Coordinates of C-alpha atoms and ligand atoms in Angstrom, one line a residue:
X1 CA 4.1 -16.5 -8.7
X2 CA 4.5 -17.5 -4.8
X3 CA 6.2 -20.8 -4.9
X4 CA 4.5 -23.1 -2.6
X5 CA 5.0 -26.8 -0.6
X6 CA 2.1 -28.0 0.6
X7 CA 2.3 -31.2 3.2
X8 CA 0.1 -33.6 3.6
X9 CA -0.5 -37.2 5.5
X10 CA -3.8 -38.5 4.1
X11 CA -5.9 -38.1 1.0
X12 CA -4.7 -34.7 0.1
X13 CA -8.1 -33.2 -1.0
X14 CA -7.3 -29.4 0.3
X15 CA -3.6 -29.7 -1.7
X16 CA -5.4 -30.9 -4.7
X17 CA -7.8 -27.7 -4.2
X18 CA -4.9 -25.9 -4.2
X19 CA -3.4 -27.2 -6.9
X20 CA -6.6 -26.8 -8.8
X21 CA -6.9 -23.1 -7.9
X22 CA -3.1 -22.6 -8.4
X23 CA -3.9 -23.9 -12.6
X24 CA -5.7 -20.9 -13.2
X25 CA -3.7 -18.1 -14.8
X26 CA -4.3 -15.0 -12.4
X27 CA -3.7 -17.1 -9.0
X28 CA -0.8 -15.5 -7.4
X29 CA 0.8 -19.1 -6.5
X30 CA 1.9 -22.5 -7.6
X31 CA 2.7 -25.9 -5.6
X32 CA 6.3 -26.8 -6.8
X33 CA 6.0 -30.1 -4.6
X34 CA 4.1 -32.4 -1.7
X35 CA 5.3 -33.9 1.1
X36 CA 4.1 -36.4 3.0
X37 CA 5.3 -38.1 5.9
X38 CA 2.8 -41.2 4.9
X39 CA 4.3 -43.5 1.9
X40 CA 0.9 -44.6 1.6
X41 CA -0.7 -41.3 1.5
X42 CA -3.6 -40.7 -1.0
X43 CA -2.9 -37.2 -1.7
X44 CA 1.0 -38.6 -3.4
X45 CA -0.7 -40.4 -6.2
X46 CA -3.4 -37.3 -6.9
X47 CA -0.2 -35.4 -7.1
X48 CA 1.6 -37.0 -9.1
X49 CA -0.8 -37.6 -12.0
X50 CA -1.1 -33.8 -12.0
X51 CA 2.6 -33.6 -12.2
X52 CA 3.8 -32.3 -9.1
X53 CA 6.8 -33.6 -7.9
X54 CA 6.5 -35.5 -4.4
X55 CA 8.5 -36.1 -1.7
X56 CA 8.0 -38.6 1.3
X57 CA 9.9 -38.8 4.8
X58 CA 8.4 -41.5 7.0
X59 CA 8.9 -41.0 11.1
X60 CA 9.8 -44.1 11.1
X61 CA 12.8 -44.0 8.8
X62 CA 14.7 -41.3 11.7
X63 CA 16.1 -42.0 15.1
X64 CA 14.5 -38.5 16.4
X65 CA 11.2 -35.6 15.7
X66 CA 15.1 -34.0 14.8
X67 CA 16.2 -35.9 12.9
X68 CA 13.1 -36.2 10.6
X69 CA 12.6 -32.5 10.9
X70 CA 15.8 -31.7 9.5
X71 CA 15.3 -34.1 6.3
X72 CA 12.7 -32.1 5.3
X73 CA 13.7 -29.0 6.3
X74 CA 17.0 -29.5 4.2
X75 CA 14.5 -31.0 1.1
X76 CA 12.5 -27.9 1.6
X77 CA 15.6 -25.2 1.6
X78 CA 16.2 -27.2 -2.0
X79 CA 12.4 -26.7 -3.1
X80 CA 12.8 -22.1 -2.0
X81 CA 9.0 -21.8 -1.0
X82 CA 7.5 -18.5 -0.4
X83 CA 4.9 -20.2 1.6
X84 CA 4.3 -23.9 3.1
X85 CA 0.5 -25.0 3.4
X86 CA -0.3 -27.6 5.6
X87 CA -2.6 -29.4 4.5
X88 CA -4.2 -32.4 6.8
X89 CA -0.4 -32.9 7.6
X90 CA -1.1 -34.7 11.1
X91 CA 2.1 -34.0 13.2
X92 CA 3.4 -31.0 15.0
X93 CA 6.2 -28.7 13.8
X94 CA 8.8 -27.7 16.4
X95 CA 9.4 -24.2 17.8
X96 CA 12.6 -24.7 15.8
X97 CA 10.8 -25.7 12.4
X98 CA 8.7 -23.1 12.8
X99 CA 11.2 -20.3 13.0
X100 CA 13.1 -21.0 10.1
X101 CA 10.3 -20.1 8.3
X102 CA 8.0 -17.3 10.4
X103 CA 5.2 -16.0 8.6
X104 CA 5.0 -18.5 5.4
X105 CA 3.3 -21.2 7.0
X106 CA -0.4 -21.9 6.8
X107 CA -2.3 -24.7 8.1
X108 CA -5.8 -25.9 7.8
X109 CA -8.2 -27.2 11.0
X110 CA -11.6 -28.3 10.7
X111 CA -13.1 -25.8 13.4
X112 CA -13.8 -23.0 14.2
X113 CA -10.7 -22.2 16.2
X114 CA -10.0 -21.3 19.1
X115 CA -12.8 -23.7 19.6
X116 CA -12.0 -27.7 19.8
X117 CA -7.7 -27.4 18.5
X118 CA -6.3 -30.7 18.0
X119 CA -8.3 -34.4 17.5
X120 CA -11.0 -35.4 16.7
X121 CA -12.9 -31.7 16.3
X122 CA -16.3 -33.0 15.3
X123 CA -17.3 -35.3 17.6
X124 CA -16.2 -32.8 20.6
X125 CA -18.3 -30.1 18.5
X126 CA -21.2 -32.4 18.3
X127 CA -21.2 -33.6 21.9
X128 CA -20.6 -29.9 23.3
X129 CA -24.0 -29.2 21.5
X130 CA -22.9 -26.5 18.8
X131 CA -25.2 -25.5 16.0
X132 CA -22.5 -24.6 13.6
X133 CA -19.2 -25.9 12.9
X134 CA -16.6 -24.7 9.9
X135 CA -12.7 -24.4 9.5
X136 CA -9.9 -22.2 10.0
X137 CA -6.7 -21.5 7.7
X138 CA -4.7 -19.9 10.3
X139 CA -0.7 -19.0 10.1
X140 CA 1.1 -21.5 12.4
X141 CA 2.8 -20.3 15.3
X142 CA 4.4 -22.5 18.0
X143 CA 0.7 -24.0 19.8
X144 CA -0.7 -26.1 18.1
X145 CA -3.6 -24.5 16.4
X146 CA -2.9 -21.3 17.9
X147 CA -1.7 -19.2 15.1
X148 CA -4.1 -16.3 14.3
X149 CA -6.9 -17.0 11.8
X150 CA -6.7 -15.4 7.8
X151 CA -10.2 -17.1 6.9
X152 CA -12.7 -19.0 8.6
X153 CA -16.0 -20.2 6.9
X154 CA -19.1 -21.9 8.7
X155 CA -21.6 -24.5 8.4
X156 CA -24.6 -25.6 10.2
X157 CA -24.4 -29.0 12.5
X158 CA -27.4 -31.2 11.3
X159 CA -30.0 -32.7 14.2
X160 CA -28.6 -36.5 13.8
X161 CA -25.0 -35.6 12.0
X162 CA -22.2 -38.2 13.2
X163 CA -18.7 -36.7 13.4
X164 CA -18.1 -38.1 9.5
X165 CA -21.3 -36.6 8.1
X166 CA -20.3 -33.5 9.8
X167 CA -16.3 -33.7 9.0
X168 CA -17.5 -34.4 5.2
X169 CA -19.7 -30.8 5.3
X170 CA -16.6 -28.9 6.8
X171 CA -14.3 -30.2 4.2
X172 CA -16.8 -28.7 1.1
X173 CA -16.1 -25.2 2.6
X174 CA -12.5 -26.4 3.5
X175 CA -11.8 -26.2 -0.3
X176 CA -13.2 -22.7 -0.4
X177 CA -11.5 -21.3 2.1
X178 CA -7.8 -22.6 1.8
X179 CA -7.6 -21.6 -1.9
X180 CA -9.0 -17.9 -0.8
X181 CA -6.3 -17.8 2.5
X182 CA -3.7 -18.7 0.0
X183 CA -4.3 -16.1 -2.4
X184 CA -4.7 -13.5 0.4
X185 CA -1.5 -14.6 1.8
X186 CA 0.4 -14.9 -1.8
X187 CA -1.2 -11.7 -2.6
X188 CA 0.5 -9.5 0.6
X189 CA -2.6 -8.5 1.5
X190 CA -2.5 -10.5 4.9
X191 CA 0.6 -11.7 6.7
X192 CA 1.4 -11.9 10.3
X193 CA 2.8 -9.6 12.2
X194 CA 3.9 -9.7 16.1
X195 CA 1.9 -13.0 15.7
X196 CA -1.3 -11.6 14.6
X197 CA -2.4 -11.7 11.0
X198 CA -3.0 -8.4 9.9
X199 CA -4.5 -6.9 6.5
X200 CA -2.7 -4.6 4.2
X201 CA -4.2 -2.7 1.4
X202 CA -8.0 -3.7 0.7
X203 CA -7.9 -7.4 2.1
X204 CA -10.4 -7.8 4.9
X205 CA -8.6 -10.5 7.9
X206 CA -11.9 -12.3 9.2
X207 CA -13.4 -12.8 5.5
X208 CA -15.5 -15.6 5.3
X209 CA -15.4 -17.9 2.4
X210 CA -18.8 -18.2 0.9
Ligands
GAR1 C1 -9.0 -31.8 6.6 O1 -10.3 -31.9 7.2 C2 -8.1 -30.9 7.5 O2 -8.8 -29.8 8.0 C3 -7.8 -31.9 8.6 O3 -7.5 -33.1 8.0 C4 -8.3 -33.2 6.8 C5 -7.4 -33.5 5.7 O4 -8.2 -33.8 4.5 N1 -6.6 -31.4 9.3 C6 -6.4 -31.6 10.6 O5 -7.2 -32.2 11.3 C7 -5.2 -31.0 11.2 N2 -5.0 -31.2 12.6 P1 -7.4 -33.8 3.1 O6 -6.2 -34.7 3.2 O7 -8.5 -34.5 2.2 O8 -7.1 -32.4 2.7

């Protein structure tokens, strides 16, 4: 099984997916541990009580985005993951970060990328007038939320919805489609290649989770 790190900075729901997904005995994967760079994240405790082993590195604690970057890159070479799944972690790998580990890391973003990267996705979605929304699990490359997409799943924007009412719809097909990346990924049948994520054997790159 693919060892795995998932990071997080707020109430962890797509990790606990995961780790949900990753208790079954034919999933391809397991989370050995969760990071946060919150102390006061919800997703440690939700961790913890399932028995993962978690592991927090607060900005604030390091003089420099360096600094900080190479705590947890030195925790991480301790934890050997095969993949890292980002998981509502809210802060920006460097170029740097990022190469040290090419290919294994996924992240999740509530749209349907390349539409509306970075903040505050559903209010821009809701004020540009779109009819559906959805998420992305997308390998991460050096823009943010550039990296190309593995899955994607949709669903419709309501006549009235506020950004919450619609954030709260993504996330139910968030935890579909992070669980089904990750197994694609853990699987072999997608990975990236010259920064594109391309299918091998019978995986189809595009699936939607349904
Ligand atoms: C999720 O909606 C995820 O897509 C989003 O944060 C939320 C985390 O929820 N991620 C981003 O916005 C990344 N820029 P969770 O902590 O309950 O999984």
């Amino acid at each position: 099984r693919k060892r795995v790190v998932a990071f997080i900075s707020g109430s962890g729901s797509n990790m606990l997916r995961l780790a949900q997904e990753c208790a079954a005995a034919d999933f391809p994967a397991e989370i050995v541990a969760v990071f946060s760079d919150k102390a006061d994240a919800g997703g440690l405790a939700k961790a913890q009580e399932i028995g993962i082993p978690t592991f927090v590195f607060p900005r604030k604690d390091f003089v420099s985005k360096e600094a900080h970057e190479e705590a947890i890159l030195a925790e991480l070479d301790r934890q050997r993951p095969d993949i890292v799944c980002l998981a509502g972690y809210m802060r920006l790998l460097s170029g740097r970060f990022i190469a040290r580990h090419e290919g294994r890391i996924l992240n999740i973003h509530p749209s349907l990328l390349p539409l509306f990267p970075g903040l505050d996705t559903h209010r821009r979605a809701i004020e540009a007038g779109m009819k559906i929304a959805g998420c992305t699990v997308h390998f991460v490359t050096e823009g943010m939320d550039e990296g190309p997409a593995i899955v994607q799943a949709a669903v419709p924007v309501m006549a009235g919805d506020t950004p919450a009412d619609l954030a709260a719809r993504v996330l139910t097909v968030e935890h579909r489609a992070y669980p089904l990346a990750l197994r694609l990924v853990a699987e072999g049948k997608v990975r990236m290649k010259n920064a594109k994520a391309v299918a091998t054997g019978a995986a189809a790159v595009g699936q939607t989770a349904s």
